[in-house]
Every structure is written in C-alpha cells, then in structure tokens.
C-alpha cells in the first residue's frame, strides 16, 4: 500500500504543478464563469418565466387587508381598493390603474423585513368613499413631489378622477 | 498589529465604496420607478423613455452632463455615490446597446460637480442635445422619428 500512496502522491503533485505552470487561476475562473453564464443564457436552468414579476417576493402576511392598520398601508393616503370592489393588488371593475405611482417602504411585522410598496391609484370613477386611510408615514410636503401623497397620482390614465389606492409589494428593501 | 488594523479598515471601506447592482435597483425602485416605470419604458408624452434610449446621450459631452444635470437626478434625495452607482447600473441594464464603444462609467466626483448645476430648461436642452447627436447617429434619428 505504501508504494501506491507514494505513487499517488507523486503523480497528483506532478499533475497539479504542471497545471499551475500552464494555466492561470484567473483564466480558469473566466472560463468557468463563461460556461455558467453562457450555459444559463442558452439553456434555461429551470423551466420558468424569469420576469421581474416572478422575482417579486411574496411575504408572509397577517391581519385584515381591508383595515387601515394593515402593514402595507403605512404610507397610504386614500380609499382602500379592497373596500371598493377591488383588492389591495387590483383595481375595481370600471377603473384603470395608473402606471405612474408613488412608492415607499413598510415593515412587515411577520418577518420584520421592509418591503417596497407601490401605491398605484385606480382612476376613472369618482372617489370611492369607503375605508379612508391616512397613515402618511414617510409622506413629505408637495415641494418634494416624489414622496408626497397629497398629489393626485392618476397621472398615466385616460381620466384623472381618483377612485381608490392599491398597495402592491414590488420588492424587498435593503437593510441599512 | 496597527498595520493589520489599517489594512482591515481599508478593505472594509473598499467594500462599502463598491458599486452594488441590487442596491442600485432598490434605489431605482424607490426614487425613479414611480414615474419611469419598472423597465424604464417611461410614458409617452409625460415621462421620457429610458429603455433602449438613454445610452444615446453618452454620444456627446453635453448629453453625458445632461443625464446628471436633469432635475430628477440633480435634485434627488440620493447622495452623490448612490446616484453614480444607480446611473452606471441603469445605463448598462436598460440601454447598453445604445452606449458608444468609448463609454466610461460616471465617477462620483463628476456626478458631485454636475448635480450642483441643475438644468433649468430640461425639455429644450434635451431636444437640442439629441438633435445634435442624431445628426451623426442614424440609429438615434430613427428612434426620434419613431417617438414623434
């Protein structure tokens, strides 16, 4: 067995030393990364659609989604669409969701993680009037329009009439 | 020992000064996406499109400066480093094909200087800059004709 160990030692050493002299680690990494990325680009690793929507995290949630104290509504100022024939993710029939929107973050009490929430307004009908919710956490004056929720955000719709607001999770925020 | 500490703290600083795609994307979502939309597609007549377009600006020095002097960038709540990181990520993510071969990423010093001189008439400046670039760049001329 001893001669076998010695032979194995010597041949492995010879091979690795030869390899180290002929090649570079950087070259290997480059080729390896190329194979991984190239492979991923040509052959899908999983048979799923990898759109941005698919990558959006689905947090575990607790509470009444039609109640103003629900976690996603921390920065909302308007009528909850869930009380108006829609839901926190969708507009009621007969209204149109504004693609242009205001975006903030809220902490989910279930996992303690901050999520990015998009408060897209539903437009095209008069104010819903149900479940008025004004929490306004993080709201800033209108001279800072990107983070002001007193503005009418029915900006990308055929009608500027405000009906209600959704609260859609679009990503996880980073911990600072 | 002191030298080791110095080296370690330098390494730590280097990590924090390194551009991070995920942080750039989160900052894009929080500070830009509300109007420019998730794929930077913009909204015809209201919000300029950046998808497959914004890289054209890098074909002139004025265009490069404009991208930082435009009010949405210059007045952003993000700091100079975060803007630099976001803009370099945005150009590569949404409009790499329109960048000139000679493109070099924005630097923090460059961004810091430019954003303190915001463009007061962005629409007129945009049109002037783009028509100058389009005179020598047929692909932009086609894109502009399509936009109208």
Coordinates of C-alpha atoms in Angstrom, one line a residue:
Chain A
X1 CA 0.0 0.0 0.0
X2 CA 2.9 2.3 0.8
X3 CA 4.2 2.3 -2.8
X4 CA 0.7 3.1 -4.0
X5 CA 0.4 6.1 -1.7
X6 CA 3.8 7.4 -2.8
X7 CA 2.9 6.9 -6.5
X8 CA -0.4 8.6 -6.0
X9 CA 1.2 11.5 -4.2
X10 CA 3.9 11.9 -6.8
X11 CA 1.5 11.8 -9.8
X12 CA -1.0 14.2 -8.2
X13 CA 1.8 16.6 -7.4
X14 CA 3.2 16.4 -10.9
X15 CA -0.2 17.0 -12.4
X16 CA -1.1 19.9 -10.2
X17 CA 2.3 21.6 -10.6
X18 CA 2.1 21.2 -14.3
X19 CA -1.4 22.6 -14.3
X20 CA -0.3 25.5 -12.2
X21 CA 2.5 26.3 -14.6
X22 CA 0.5 26.0 -17.8
X23 CA -2.7 27.8 -16.6
X24 CA -3.7 30.8 -14.5
X25 CA -6.4 30.9 -11.8
X26 CA -7.9 33.9 -13.5
X27 CA -8.1 32.1 -16.8
X28 CA -9.9 29.1 -15.1
X29 CA -12.3 31.5 -13.3
X30 CA -13.1 33.3 -16.6
X31 CA -13.7 30.1 -18.5
X32 CA -15.8 28.6 -15.6
X33 CA -17.9 31.8 -15.3
X34 CA -18.3 31.9 -19.0
X35 CA -19.5 28.3 -19.1
X36 CA -22.0 29.0 -16.3
X37 CA -23.3 32.3 -17.7
X38 CA -23.2 31.1 -21.3
X39 CA -25.0 27.9 -20.3
X40 CA -27.6 29.9 -18.5
X41 CA -28.2 32.2 -21.4
X42 CA -28.6 29.4 -24.0
X43 CA -30.2 26.7 -21.9
X44 CA -32.7 27.7 -19.2
X45 CA -31.7 26.3 -15.8
X46 CA -35.4 26.0 -14.8
X47 CA -38.5 25.9 -17.0
X48 CA -39.9 29.0 -15.5
X49 CA -40.5 32.6 -16.7
X50 CA -37.9 34.7 -15.0
X51 CA -39.6 38.1 -15.5
X52 CA -39.3 40.8 -12.8
X53 CA -42.8 39.9 -11.5
X54 CA -41.6 36.3 -10.9
X55 CA -38.8 37.6 -8.8
X56 CA -41.0 39.7 -6.6
X57 CA -41.0 38.3 -3.1
X58 CA -44.3 37.1 -1.6
X59 CA -44.0 37.9 2.1
X60 CA -46.0 36.1 4.8
X61 CA -48.7 38.4 5.9
X62 CA -51.2 38.6 8.8
X63 CA -54.1 40.9 9.5
X64 CA -57.2 42.3 7.8
X65 CA -56.3 43.7 4.4
X66 CA -59.3 46.0 4.5
X67 CA -58.2 47.6 7.7
X68 CA -56.2 50.8 7.8
X69 CA -53.7 49.4 10.3
X70 CA -52.7 46.6 7.9
X71 CA -48.9 46.7 7.4
X72 CA -48.8 47.6 3.7
X73 CA -50.7 50.8 4.2
X74 CA -48.1 52.6 6.3
X75 CA -47.7 55.4 3.8
X76 CA -51.1 55.5 2.2
X77 CA -53.5 58.4 1.8
X78 CA -56.7 57.4 0.2
X79 CA -59.6 54.9 0.0
X80 CA -58.6 51.2 0.2
X81 CA -59.4 49.4 -3.1
X82 CA -60.3 46.3 -1.1
X83 CA -63.4 48.2 0.3
X84 CA -64.3 49.5 -3.2
X85 CA -64.8 46.3 -5.2
X86 CA -61.1 45.7 -5.9
X87 CA -58.3 44.4 -3.7
X88 CA -55.0 45.7 -2.3
X89 CA -53.4 44.4 -5.6
X90 CA -56.1 45.2 -8.2
X91 CA -58.5 47.9 -9.2
X92 CA -62.3 47.7 -9.0
X93 CA -64.1 47.0 -12.3
X94 CA -64.6 50.1 -14.4
X95 CA -61.5 51.8 -13.1
X96 CA -58.0 52.0 -14.6
X97 CA -54.7 51.6 -12.7
X98 CA -52.3 54.4 -13.1
X99 CA -48.9 53.1 -14.1
X100 CA -47.3 56.3 -12.7
X101 CA -47.3 56.0 -9.0
X102 CA -45.7 56.7 -5.7
X103 CA -43.5 54.2 -4.0
X104 CA -42.5 53.7 -0.4
X105 CA -41.4 51.1 2.1
X106 CA -43.3 49.4 5.0
X107 CA -42.1 47.0 7.7
X108 CA -43.9 43.6 7.7
X109 CA -44.4 42.7 11.3
X110 CA -44.5 38.9 10.5
X111 CA -40.8 38.7 9.4
X112 CA -39.5 42.2 10.4
X113 CA -38.4 42.8 6.8
X114 CA -39.0 46.1 5.0
X115 CA -40.7 45.8 1.6
X116 CA -41.1 48.2 -1.3
X117 CA -44.8 49.1 -1.8
X118 CA -46.2 50.7 -4.9
X119 CA -49.4 52.7 -4.1
X120 CA -50.9 52.7 -7.6
X121 CA -54.1 54.7 -7.7
X122 CA -57.2 53.4 -9.5
X123 CA -58.8 56.1 -11.7
X124 CA -61.7 56.8 -13.9
X125 CA -64.6 56.9 -11.3
X126 CA -65.5 59.4 -8.6
X127 CA -64.0 58.9 -5.1
X128 CA -64.9 55.5 -3.6
X129 CA -65.6 56.9 -0.1
X130 CA -65.1 53.6 1.7
X131 CA -62.2 52.8 4.2
X132 CA -60.5 56.2 4.1
X133 CA -56.9 55.5 5.3
X134 CA -54.4 58.3 6.0
X135 CA -51.3 57.0 7.7
X136 CA -48.9 59.1 5.8
X137 CA -45.8 57.6 7.4
X138 CA -42.8 58.9 5.3
X139 CA -45.0 61.4 3.5
X140 CA -43.3 64.7 2.6
X141 CA -44.6 68.1 1.5
X142 CA -45.7 68.6 -2.1
X143 CA -42.5 70.5 -2.9
X144 CA -40.9 67.1 -2.7
X145 CA -43.3 65.5 -5.2
X146 CA -41.8 62.1 -5.5
X147 CA -42.6 61.3 -1.9
X148 CA -45.8 63.5 -1.5
X149 CA -49.0 61.5 -1.3
X150 CA -51.3 64.5 -1.3
X151 CA -50.9 64.7 -5.1
X152 CA -53.4 63.1 -7.4
X153 CA -51.3 60.2 -8.8
X154 CA -53.9 59.5 -11.6
X155 CA -51.1 60.7 -14.0
X156 CA -50.9 57.9 -16.6
X157 CA -54.6 57.2 -17.1
X158 CA -57.2 58.5 -19.5
X159 CA -59.2 60.0 -16.6
X160 CA -57.7 61.9 -13.7
X161 CA -60.6 61.1 -11.4
X162 CA -59.3 59.4 -8.3
X163 CA -61.2 56.4 -7.0
X164 CA -59.1 54.3 -4.6
X165 CA -55.5 53.2 -3.9
X166 CA -53.8 49.8 -4.1
X167 CA -50.7 48.7 -2.1
X168 CA -48.6 46.3 -4.2
X169 CA -45.4 44.6 -2.9
X170 CA -42.8 45.1 -5.7
X171 CA -39.6 44.1 -3.9
X172 CA -37.7 43.7 -0.7
X173 CA -35.9 46.8 0.7
X174 CA -32.3 46.5 1.8
X175 CA -31.4 46.7 5.4
X176 CA -29.1 49.7 6.1
Chain B
X1 CA -0.9 44.9 14.6
X2 CA -1.7 48.5 13.8
X3 CA -0.8 47.9 10.1
X4 CA -3.2 45.0 10.1
X5 CA -5.9 47.1 11.5
X6 CA -5.2 49.8 8.9
X7 CA -5.3 47.2 6.1
X8 CA -8.6 45.7 7.5
X9 CA -10.3 49.1 7.8
X10 CA -9.2 50.0 4.2
X11 CA -10.6 46.7 3.0
X12 CA -13.9 47.4 4.9
X13 CA -14.0 50.9 3.3
X14 CA -13.4 49.4 -0.1
X15 CA -16.3 47.0 0.3
X16 CA -18.7 49.9 1.1
X17 CA -17.4 52.0 -1.8
X18 CA -18.0 49.3 -4.3
X19 CA -21.0 49.6 -6.7
X20 CA -23.8 47.1 -5.9
X21 CA -26.4 46.2 -8.5
X22 CA -29.0 45.2 -6.0
X23 CA -28.7 48.4 -4.1
X24 CA -28.8 50.4 -7.4
X25 CA -32.0 48.5 -8.4
X26 CA -33.7 49.1 -5.0
X27 CA -32.8 52.8 -5.2
X28 CA -34.2 52.9 -8.8
X29 CA -37.5 51.4 -7.5
X30 CA -37.7 53.8 -4.6
X31 CA -36.6 57.0 -6.4
X32 CA -37.2 56.6 -10.1
X33 CA -39.6 53.8 -10.9
X34 CA -42.8 55.6 -9.7
X35 CA -42.6 57.7 -12.9
X36 CA -40.1 56.0 -15.2
X37 CA -41.8 52.6 -14.6
X38 CA -40.3 49.2 -13.9
X39 CA -38.5 48.6 -17.2
X40 CA -37.6 52.3 -17.6
X41 CA -40.1 52.4 -20.5
X42 CA -41.5 55.8 -19.5
X43 CA -44.9 57.1 -20.5
X44 CA -45.5 58.6 -23.9
X45 CA -45.9 62.4 -23.7
X46 CA -45.4 62.5 -19.9
X47 CA -42.3 60.7 -18.8
X48 CA -39.3 60.3 -21.2
X49 CA -38.4 56.7 -22.1
X50 CA -35.0 55.4 -20.9
X51 CA -35.3 51.8 -22.1
X52 CA -33.2 51.3 -25.2
X53 CA -32.7 55.0 -25.4
X54 CA -30.9 56.7 -22.5
X55 CA -27.5 55.4 -23.7
X56 CA -27.7 57.7 -26.8
X57 CA -27.0 60.7 -24.5
X58 CA -23.5 59.4 -23.9
X59 CA -22.6 60.2 -27.6
X60 CA -21.8 63.8 -26.6
X61 CA -20.2 65.6 -23.7
X62 CA -23.3 67.8 -23.2
X63 CA -25.5 64.7 -23.3
X64 CA -23.4 62.9 -20.7
X65 CA -23.6 66.0 -18.4
X66 CA -27.4 66.4 -19.0
X67 CA -28.1 62.9 -17.5
X68 CA -26.8 64.2 -14.2
X69 CA -28.0 67.8 -14.5
X70 CA -31.6 66.8 -15.3
X71 CA -33.7 67.9 -12.3
X72 CA -34.9 64.4 -11.4
X73 CA -31.3 63.3 -10.9
X74 CA -29.8 66.6 -9.7
X75 CA -32.5 67.1 -7.0
X76 CA -32.7 63.5 -6.0
X77 CA -32.6 62.6 -2.3
X78 CA -29.8 60.1 -3.1
X79 CA -26.3 61.1 -2.3
X80 CA -23.5 61.5 -5.0
X81 CA -22.2 58.0 -4.6
X82 CA -25.7 56.4 -4.8
X83 CA -26.5 58.4 -7.9
X84 CA -23.3 57.4 -9.6
X85 CA -23.9 53.8 -8.7
X86 CA -27.5 54.0 -9.9
X87 CA -26.8 55.8 -13.2
X88 CA -24.0 53.3 -14.2
X89 CA -26.3 50.4 -13.4
X90 CA -29.2 52.0 -15.2
X91 CA -27.2 52.6 -18.4
X92 CA -25.9 49.0 -18.5
X93 CA -29.3 47.5 -17.5
X94 CA -31.6 49.4 -19.8
X95 CA -29.7 50.8 -22.6
X96 CA -26.3 49.1 -23.1
X97 CA -26.8 48.7 -26.8
X98 CA -27.0 52.5 -27.3
X99 CA -23.8 53.3 -25.4
X100 CA -20.8 54.4 -27.5
X101 CA -17.9 52.0 -27.6
X102 CA -15.8 54.6 -25.8
X103 CA -18.2 54.8 -22.8
X104 CA -16.6 55.1 -19.4
X105 CA -18.8 54.9 -16.2
X106 CA -19.7 58.1 -14.3
X107 CA -17.4 58.9 -11.4
X108 CA -18.5 60.2 -8.0
X109 CA -16.5 63.4 -8.4
X110 CA -18.1 64.0 -11.8
X111 CA -21.6 63.5 -10.5
X112 CA -21.0 65.7 -7.5
X113 CA -19.9 68.6 -9.7
X114 CA -22.7 68.3 -12.3
X115 CA -25.7 67.9 -10.0
X116 CA -24.9 71.2 -8.3
X117 CA -25.5 72.9 -11.6
X118 CA -29.1 71.6 -12.5
X119 CA -30.6 72.2 -15.9
X120 CA -33.3 74.8 -15.7
X121 CA -34.9 74.2 -19.1
X122 CA -34.6 70.4 -19.4
X123 CA -37.0 69.8 -22.2
X124 CA -35.4 72.4 -24.5
X125 CA -31.9 71.2 -23.5
X126 CA -32.9 67.6 -24.2
X127 CA -34.2 68.4 -27.7
X128 CA -31.1 70.4 -28.6
X129 CA -28.7 67.7 -27.3
X130 CA -30.5 64.9 -29.0
X131 CA -30.9 66.6 -32.4
X132 CA -27.1 67.4 -32.4
X133 CA -26.2 63.8 -31.7
X134 CA -28.8 62.5 -34.2
X135 CA -27.0 64.4 -37.0
X136 CA -24.2 62.0 -36.8
X137 CA -26.0 58.9 -35.5
X138 CA -28.7 57.5 -37.8
X139 CA -30.0 55.0 -35.2
X140 CA -30.9 57.9 -32.9
X141 CA -32.5 59.8 -35.8
X142 CA -34.7 56.7 -36.5
X143 CA -35.6 56.4 -32.7
X144 CA -36.5 60.1 -32.6
X145 CA -38.7 59.9 -35.7
X146 CA -40.5 56.9 -34.1
X147 CA -41.0 58.9 -30.9
X148 CA -42.9 61.8 -32.6

